mmCIF file of C-alpha atoms and ligand atoms in Angstrom:
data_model
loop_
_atom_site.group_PDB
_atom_site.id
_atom_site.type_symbol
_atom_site.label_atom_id
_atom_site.label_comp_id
_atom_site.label_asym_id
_atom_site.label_seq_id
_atom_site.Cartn_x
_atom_site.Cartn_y
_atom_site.Cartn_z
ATOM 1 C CA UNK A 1 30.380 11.335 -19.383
ATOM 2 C CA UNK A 2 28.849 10.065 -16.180
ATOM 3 C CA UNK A 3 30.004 7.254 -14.399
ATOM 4 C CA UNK A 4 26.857 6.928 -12.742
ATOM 5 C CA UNK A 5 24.934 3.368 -12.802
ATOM 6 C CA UNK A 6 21.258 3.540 -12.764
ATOM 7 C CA UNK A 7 18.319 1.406 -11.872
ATOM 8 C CA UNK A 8 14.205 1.930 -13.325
ATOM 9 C CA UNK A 9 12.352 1.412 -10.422
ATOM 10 C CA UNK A 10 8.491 0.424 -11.259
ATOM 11 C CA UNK A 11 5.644 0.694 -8.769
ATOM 12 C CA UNK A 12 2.420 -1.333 -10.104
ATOM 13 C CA UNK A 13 -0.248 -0.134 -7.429
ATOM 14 C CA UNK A 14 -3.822 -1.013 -7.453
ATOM 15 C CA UNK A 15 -4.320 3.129 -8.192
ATOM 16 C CA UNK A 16 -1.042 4.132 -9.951
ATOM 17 C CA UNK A 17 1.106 3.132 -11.724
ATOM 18 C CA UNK A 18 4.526 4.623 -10.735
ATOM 19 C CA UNK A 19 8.497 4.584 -12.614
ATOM 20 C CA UNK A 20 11.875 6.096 -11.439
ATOM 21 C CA UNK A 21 15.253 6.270 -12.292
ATOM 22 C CA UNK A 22 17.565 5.725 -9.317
ATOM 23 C CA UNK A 23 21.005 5.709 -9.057
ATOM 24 C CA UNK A 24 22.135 1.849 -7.919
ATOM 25 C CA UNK A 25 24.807 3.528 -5.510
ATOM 26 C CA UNK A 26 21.947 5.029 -3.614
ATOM 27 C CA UNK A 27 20.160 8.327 -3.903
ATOM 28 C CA UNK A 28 16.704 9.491 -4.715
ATOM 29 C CA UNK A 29 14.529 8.672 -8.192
ATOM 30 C CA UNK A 30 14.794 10.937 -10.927
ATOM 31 C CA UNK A 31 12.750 11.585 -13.901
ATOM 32 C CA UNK A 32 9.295 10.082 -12.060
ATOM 33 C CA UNK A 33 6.044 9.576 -13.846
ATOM 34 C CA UNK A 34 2.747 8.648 -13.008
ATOM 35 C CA UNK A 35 -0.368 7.318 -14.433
ATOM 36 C CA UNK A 36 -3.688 5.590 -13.179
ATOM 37 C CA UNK A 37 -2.902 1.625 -13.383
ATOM 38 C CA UNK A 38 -6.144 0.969 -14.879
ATOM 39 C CA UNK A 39 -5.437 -2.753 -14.064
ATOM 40 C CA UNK A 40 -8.853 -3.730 -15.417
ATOM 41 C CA UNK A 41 -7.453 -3.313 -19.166
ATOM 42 C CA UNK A 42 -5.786 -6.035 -18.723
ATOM 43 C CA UNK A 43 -1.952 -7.310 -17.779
ATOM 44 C CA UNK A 44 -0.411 -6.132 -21.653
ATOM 45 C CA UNK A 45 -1.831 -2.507 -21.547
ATOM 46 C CA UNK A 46 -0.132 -2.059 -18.254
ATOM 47 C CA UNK A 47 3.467 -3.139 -20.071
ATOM 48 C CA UNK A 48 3.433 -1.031 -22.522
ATOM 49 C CA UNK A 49 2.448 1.645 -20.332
ATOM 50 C CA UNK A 50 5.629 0.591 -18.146
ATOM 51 C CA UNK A 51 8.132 0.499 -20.922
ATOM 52 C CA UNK A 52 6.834 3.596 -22.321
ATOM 53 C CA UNK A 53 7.345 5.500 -19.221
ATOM 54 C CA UNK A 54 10.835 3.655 -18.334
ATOM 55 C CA UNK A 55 12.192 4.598 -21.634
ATOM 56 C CA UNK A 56 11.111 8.256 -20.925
ATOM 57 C CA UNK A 57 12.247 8.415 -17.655
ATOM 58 C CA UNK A 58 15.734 6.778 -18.505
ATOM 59 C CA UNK A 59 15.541 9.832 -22.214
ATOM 60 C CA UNK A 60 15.296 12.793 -19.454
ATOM 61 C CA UNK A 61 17.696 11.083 -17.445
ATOM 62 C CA UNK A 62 20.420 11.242 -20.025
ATOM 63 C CA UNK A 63 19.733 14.501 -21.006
ATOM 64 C CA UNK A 64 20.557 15.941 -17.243
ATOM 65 C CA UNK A 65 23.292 13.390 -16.659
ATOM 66 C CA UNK A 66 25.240 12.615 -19.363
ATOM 67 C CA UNK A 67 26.043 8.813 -19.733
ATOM 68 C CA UNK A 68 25.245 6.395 -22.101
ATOM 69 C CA UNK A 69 22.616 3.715 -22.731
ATOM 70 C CA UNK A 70 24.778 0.737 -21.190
ATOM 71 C CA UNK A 71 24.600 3.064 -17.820
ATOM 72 C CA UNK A 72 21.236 1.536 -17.364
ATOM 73 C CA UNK A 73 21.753 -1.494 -16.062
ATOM 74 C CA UNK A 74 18.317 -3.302 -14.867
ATOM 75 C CA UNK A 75 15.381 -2.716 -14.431
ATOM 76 C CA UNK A 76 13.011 -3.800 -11.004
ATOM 77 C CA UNK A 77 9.174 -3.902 -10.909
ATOM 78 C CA UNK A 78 7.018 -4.668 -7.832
ATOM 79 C CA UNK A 79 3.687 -6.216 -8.145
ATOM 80 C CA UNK A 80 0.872 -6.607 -5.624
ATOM 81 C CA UNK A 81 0.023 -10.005 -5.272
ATOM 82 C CA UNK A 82 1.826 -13.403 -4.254
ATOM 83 C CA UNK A 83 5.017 -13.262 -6.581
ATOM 84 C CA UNK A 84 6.604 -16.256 -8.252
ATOM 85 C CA UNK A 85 10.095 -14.347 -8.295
ATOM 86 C CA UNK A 86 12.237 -17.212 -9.493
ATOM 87 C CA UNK A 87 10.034 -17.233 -12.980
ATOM 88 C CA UNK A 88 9.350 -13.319 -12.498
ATOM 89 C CA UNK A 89 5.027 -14.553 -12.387
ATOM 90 C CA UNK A 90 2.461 -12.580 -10.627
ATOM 91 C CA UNK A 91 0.999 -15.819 -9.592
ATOM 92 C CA UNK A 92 -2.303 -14.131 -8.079
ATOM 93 C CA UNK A 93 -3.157 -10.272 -7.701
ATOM 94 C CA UNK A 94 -6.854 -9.740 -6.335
ATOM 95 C CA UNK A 95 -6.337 -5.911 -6.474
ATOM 96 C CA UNK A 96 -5.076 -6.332 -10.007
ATOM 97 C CA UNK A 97 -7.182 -9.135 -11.289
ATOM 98 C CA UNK A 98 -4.106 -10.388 -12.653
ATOM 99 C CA UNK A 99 -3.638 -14.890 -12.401
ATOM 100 C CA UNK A 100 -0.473 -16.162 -13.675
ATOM 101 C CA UNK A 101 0.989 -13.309 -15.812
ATOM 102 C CA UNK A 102 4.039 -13.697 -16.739
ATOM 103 C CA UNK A 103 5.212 -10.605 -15.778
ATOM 104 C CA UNK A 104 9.174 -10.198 -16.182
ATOM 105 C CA UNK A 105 9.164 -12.348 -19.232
ATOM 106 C CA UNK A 106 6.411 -9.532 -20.991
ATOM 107 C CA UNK A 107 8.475 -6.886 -20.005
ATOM 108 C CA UNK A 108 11.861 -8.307 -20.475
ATOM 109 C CA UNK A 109 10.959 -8.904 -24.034
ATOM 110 C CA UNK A 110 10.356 -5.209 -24.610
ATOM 111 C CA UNK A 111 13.247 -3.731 -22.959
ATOM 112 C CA UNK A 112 17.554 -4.232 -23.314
ATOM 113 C CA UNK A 113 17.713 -4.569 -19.459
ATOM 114 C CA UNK A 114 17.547 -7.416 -17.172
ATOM 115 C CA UNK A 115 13.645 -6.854 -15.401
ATOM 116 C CA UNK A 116 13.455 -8.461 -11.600
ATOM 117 C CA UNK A 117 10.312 -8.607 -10.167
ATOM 118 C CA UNK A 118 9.093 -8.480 -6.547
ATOM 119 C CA UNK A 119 6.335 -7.803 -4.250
ATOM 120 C CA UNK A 120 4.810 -4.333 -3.825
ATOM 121 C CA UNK A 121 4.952 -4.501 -0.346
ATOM 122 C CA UNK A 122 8.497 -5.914 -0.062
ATOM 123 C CA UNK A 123 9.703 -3.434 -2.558
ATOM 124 C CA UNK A 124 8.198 -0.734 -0.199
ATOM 125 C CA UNK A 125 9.760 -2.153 2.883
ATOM 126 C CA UNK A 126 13.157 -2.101 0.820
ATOM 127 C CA UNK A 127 12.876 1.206 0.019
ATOM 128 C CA UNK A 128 12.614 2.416 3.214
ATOM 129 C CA UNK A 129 15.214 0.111 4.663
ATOM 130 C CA UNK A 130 17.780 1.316 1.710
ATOM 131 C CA UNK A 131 16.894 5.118 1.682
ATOM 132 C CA UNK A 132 14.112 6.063 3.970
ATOM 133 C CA UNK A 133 13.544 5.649 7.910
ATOM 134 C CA UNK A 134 15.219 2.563 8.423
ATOM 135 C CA UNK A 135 18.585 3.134 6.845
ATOM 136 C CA UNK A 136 21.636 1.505 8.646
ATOM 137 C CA UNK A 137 19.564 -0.960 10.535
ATOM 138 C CA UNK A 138 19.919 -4.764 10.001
ATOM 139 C CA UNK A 139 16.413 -6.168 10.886
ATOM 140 C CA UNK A 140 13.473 -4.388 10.001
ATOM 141 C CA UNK A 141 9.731 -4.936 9.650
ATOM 142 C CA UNK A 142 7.928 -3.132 7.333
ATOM 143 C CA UNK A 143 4.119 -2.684 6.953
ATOM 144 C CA UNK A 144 2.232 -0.996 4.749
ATOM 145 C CA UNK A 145 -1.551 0.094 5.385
ATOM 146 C CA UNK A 146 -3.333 0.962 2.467
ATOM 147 C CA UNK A 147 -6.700 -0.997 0.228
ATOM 148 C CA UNK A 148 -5.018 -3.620 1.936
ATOM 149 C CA UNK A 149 -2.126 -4.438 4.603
ATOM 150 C CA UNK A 150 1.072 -5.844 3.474
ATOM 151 C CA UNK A 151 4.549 -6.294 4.724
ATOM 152 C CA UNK A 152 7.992 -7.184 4.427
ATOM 153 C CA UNK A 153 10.808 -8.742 6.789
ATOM 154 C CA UNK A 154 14.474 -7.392 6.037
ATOM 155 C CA UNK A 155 17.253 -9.131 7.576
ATOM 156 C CA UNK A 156 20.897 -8.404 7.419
ATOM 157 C CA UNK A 157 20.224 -6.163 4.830
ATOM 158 C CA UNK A 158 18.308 -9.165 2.860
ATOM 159 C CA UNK A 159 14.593 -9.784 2.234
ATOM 160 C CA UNK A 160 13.296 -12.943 3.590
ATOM 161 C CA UNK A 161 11.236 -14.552 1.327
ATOM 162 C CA UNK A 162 10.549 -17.272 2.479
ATOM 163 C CA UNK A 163 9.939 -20.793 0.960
ATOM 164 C CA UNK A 164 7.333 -20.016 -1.574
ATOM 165 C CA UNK A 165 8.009 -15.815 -1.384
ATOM 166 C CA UNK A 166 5.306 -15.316 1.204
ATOM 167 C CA UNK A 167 7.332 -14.023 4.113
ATOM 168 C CA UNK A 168 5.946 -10.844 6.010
ATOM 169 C CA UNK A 169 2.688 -11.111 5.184
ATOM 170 C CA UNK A 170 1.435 -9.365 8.549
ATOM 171 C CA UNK A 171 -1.781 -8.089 7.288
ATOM 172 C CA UNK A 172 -2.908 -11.751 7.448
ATOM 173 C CA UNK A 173 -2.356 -12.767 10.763
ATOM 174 C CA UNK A 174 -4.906 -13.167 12.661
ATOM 175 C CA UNK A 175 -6.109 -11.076 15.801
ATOM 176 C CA UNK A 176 -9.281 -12.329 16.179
ATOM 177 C CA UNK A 177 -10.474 -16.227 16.271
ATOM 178 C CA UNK A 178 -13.851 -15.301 14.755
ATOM 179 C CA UNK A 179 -13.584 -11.778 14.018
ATOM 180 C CA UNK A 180 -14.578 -9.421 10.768
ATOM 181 C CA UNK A 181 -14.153 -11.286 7.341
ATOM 182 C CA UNK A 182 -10.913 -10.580 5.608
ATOM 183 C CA UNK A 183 -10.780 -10.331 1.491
ATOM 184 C CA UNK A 184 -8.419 -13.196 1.850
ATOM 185 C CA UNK A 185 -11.204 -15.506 3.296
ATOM 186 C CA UNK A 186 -10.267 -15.681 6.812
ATOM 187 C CA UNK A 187 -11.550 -14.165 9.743
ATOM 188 C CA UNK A 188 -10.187 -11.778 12.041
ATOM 189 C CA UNK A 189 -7.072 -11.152 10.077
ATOM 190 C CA UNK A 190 -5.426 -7.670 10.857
ATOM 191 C CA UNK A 191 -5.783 -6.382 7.567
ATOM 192 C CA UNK A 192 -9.774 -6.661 7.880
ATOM 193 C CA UNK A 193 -9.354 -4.360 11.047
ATOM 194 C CA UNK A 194 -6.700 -1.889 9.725
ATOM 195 C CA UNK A 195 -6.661 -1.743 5.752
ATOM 196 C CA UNK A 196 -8.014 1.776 4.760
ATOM 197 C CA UNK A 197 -11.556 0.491 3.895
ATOM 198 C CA UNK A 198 -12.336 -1.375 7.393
ATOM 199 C CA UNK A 199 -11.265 2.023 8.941
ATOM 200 C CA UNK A 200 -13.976 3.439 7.032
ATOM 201 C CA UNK A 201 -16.129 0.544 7.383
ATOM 202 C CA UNK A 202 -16.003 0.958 10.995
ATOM 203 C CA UNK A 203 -16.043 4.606 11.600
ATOM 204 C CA UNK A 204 -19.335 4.117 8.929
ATOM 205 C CA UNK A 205 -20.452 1.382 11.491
ATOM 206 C CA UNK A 206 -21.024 3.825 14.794
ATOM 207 C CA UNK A 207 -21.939 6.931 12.509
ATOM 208 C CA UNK A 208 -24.915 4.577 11.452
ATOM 209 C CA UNK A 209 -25.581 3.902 15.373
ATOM 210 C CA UNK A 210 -26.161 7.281 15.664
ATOM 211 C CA UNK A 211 -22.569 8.727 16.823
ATOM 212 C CA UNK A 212 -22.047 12.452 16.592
ATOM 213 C CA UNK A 213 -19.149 13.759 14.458
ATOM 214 C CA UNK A 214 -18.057 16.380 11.804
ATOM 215 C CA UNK A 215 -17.916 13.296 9.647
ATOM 216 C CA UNK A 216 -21.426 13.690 9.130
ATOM 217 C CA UNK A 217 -20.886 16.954 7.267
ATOM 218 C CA UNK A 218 -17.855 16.476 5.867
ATOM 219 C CA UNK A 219 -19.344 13.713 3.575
ATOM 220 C CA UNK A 220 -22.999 15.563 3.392
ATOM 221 C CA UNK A 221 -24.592 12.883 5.371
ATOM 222 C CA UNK A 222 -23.673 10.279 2.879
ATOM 223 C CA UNK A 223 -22.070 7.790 4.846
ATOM 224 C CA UNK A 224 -21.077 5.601 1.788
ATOM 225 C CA UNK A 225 -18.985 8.537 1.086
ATOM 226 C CA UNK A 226 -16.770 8.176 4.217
ATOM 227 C CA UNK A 227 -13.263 6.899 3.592
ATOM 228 C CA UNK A 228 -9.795 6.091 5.919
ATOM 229 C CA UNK A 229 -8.544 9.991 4.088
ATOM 230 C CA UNK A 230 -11.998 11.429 6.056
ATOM 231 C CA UNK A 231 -11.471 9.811 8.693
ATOM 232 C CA UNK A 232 -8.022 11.451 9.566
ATOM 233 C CA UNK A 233 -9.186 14.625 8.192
ATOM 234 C CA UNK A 234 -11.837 14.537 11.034
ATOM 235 C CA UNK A 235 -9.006 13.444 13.526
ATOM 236 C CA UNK A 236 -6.776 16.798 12.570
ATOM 237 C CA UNK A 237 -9.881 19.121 13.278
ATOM 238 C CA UNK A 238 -10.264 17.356 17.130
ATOM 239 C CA UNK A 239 -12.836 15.088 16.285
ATOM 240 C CA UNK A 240 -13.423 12.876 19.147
ATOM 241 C CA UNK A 241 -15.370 9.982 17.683
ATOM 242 C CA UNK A 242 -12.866 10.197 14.608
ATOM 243 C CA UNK A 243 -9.874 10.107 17.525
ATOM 244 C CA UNK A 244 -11.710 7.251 18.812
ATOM 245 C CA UNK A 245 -11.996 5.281 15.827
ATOM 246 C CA UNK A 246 -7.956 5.974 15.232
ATOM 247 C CA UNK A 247 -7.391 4.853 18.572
ATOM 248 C CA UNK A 248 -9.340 1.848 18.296
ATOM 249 C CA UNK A 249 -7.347 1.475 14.919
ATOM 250 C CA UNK A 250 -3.982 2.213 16.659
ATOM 251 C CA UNK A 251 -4.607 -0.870 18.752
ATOM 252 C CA UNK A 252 -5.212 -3.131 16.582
ATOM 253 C CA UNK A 253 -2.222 -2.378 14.545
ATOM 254 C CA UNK A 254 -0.268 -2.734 17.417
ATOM 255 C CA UNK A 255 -1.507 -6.127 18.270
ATOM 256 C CA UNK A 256 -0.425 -7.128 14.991
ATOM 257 C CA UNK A 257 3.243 -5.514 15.046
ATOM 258 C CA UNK A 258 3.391 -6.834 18.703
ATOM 259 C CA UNK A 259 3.092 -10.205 17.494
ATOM 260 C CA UNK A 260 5.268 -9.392 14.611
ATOM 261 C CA UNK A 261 7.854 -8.300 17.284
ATOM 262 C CA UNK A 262 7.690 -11.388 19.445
ATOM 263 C CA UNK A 263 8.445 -13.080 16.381
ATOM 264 C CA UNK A 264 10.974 -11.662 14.476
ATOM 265 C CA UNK A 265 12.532 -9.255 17.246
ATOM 266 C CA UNK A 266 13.010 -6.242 14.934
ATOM 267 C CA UNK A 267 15.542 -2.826 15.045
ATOM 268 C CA UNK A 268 12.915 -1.336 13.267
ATOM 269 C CA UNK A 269 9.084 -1.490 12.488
ATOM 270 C CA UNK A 270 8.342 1.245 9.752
ATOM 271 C CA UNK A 271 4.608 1.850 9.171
ATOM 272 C CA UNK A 272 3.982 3.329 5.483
ATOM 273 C CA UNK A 273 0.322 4.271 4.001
ATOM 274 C CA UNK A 274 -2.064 7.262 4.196
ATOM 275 C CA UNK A 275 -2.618 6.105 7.945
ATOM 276 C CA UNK A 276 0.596 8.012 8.981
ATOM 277 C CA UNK A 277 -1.788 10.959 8.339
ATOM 278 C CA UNK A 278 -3.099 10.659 11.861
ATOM 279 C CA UNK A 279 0.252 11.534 13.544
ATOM 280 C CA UNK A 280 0.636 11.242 17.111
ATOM 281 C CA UNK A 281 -3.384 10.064 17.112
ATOM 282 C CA UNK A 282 -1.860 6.551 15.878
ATOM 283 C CA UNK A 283 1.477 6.271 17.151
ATOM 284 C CA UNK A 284 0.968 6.937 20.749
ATOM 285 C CA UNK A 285 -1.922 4.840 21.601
ATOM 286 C CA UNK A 286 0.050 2.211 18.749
ATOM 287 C CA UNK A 287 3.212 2.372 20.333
ATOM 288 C CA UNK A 288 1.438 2.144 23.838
ATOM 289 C CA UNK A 289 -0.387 -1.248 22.810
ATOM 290 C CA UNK A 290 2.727 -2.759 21.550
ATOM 291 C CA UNK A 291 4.795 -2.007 24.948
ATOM 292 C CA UNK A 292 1.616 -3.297 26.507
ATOM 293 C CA UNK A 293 1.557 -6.738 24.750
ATOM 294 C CA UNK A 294 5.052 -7.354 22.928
ATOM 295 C CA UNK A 295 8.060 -8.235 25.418
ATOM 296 C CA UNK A 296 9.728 -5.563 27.305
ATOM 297 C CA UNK A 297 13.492 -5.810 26.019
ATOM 298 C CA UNK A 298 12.250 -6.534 22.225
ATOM 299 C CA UNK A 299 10.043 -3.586 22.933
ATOM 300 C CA UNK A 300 13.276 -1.562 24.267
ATOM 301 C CA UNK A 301 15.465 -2.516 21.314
ATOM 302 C CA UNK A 302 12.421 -1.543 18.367
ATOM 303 C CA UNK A 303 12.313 1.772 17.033
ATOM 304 C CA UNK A 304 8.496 2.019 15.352
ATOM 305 C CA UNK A 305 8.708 4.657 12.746
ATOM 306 C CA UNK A 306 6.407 6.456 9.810
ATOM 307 C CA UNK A 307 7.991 6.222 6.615
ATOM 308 C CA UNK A 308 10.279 8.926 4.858
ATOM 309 C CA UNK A 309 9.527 8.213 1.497
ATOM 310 C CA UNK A 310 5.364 8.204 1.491
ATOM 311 C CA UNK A 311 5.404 8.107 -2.044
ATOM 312 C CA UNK A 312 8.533 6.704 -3.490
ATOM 313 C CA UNK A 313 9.402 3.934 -1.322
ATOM 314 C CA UNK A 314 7.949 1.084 -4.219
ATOM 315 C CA UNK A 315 9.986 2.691 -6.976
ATOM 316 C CA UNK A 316 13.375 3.102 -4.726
ATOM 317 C CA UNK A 317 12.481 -0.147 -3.533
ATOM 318 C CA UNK A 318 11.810 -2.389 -6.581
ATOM 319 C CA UNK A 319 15.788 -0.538 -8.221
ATOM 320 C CA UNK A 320 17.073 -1.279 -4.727
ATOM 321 C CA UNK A 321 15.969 -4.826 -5.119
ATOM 322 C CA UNK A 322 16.723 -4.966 -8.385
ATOM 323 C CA UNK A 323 20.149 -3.263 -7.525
ATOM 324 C CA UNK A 324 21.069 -6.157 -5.098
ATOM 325 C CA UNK A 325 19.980 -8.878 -7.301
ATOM 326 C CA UNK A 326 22.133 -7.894 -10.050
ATOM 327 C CA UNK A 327 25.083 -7.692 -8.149
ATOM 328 C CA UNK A 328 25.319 -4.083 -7.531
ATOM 329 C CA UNK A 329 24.849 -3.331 -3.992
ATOM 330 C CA UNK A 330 27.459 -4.872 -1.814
ATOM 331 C CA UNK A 331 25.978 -7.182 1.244
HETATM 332 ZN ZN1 LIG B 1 -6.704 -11.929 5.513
#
């Protein structure tokens, strides 16, 4: 028999959906699965898809392991969208279309286990502060660029939350007074600058003025077609009006993790998303800005990293949360 505790870790993304079994000592998922979220069926389609998959994952589990089903011990799921955590509600997700679902009570009533439920973009941050690039630090910023830009804010090894669980939202902050119009409403946030569709909408931008670039052939001449993923595939091949875009891209992100840094004075910034991709094309002219505009010794002391776990950090993330708020992770 095992003596092994486990965790179901459950990443709701606006694409997939994602589930893992992790160990709660630490270590990486098992049994993962994937489907498309297909949020657009609606909130109760999506649970039974998760307990589905979380009762196959934690089957194959068993069958490799050993161990019994009291080894399973909780169960963590993290949501996009502004999280009530205390009643386990998805108060508001825009990517989801989901408004005040009650989402740990759905899936609590399905299961045996506890269910905790968190942010997608703190879960991510967890992840990688628990088992991916930022392990053994005690402050650490995490953003993650993707259909939008999110974050999370670890310290001494604990999430902030905040007062209403809003903390770390970076992608919101605003770098320009009366800049491009952000899905949140404002203007000039980060995220309407950096998020994977305003890199496309901007490389899309000069392409229309008449720049030359292989992005023109690599989407046919249909510049609807362009995308952040072309984008960095035309910044691998030496593309300079790609590389400029990323630069241009690079600096705005590191506006916003300079202020982030002036802030909160973190060990570690770890940057997660497809915009890793771009390598050294981001983090040098990135890490440049940040020296150039956060202070020098809170510059010195910050390590800014890619993530390790590009496509795992939400599922380690949500157990890992999940882990700590049941009591199983010391600190
Ligand atoms: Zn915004």
């Amino acid at each position: 028999m095992s003596e092994q505790r486990w965790i179901v870790g459950v990443d709701i993304g606006g694409t997939n959906l994602v589930v893992g079994v992790v160990p709660a000592a630490g270590g990486p998922p098992r049994a993962l699965r994937g489907r498309a979220t297909d949020a657009a069926r609606g909130p109760e389609a999506v649970v039974t898809d998760i307990v589905r998959m979380a009762r196959e994952a934690v089957r194959e589990v068993r069958d490799v392991e050993g161990g019994a089903a009291a080894d399973v011990v909780g169960i963590g799921v993290g949501c996009p969208g502004p999280i009530d955590r205390e009643n386990g509600v998805v108060v508001e997700s825009p990517n989801l279309r989901w408004r005040d679902y009650p989402l740990r009570d759905r899936v609590e009533a399905l299961v045996d286990w506890p269910v905790v439920v968190d942010n997608d973009a703190n879960c991510a941050t967890y992840g990688e502060w628990w088992q991916g690039a930022g392990r053994g630090s005690r402050s650490l910023v995490g953003i993650t660029v993707g259909t939008g830009i999110g974050g999370g804010y670890i310290l001494d090894g604990r999430l902030v939350h905040g007062a209403s669980d809003g903390a770390g939202e970076v992608g919101h902050t605003t770098i320009n007074l009366s800049g491009r119009r952000c899905a949140c409403g404002n203007e000039g946030c980060l995220e309407a600058y950096a998020s994977g569709p305003a890199i496309a909408a901007r490389a899309r931008e000069g392409l229309e003025l008449g720049a030359e670039s292989v992005l023109h052939a690599l989407v046919e001449n249909e510049l609807e077609r362009v995308t952040a993923a072309t984008v960095y595939e035309a910044v691998l091949v030496g593309d300079q009006y790609a590389t400029g875009v990323m630069t241009e891209t690079a600096k705005f992100l590191g506006a916003g993790i300079a202020n982030a840094i002036n802030m909160l004075n973190p060990e570690v910034v770890v940057i997660m998303g497809g915009v890793t991709q771009a390598g050294e094309h981001l983090f040098v002219p990135l890490k440049a800005e940040v020296r150039r505009r956060a202070f020098r010794a809170m510059a010195d002391a910050c390590r800014i990293l890619p993530a390790e776990l590009p496509n795992t950090s939400g599922v380690v993330g949500a157990a890992g949360i999940a882990a700590a708020e049941l009591g199983m992770l010391g600190g």
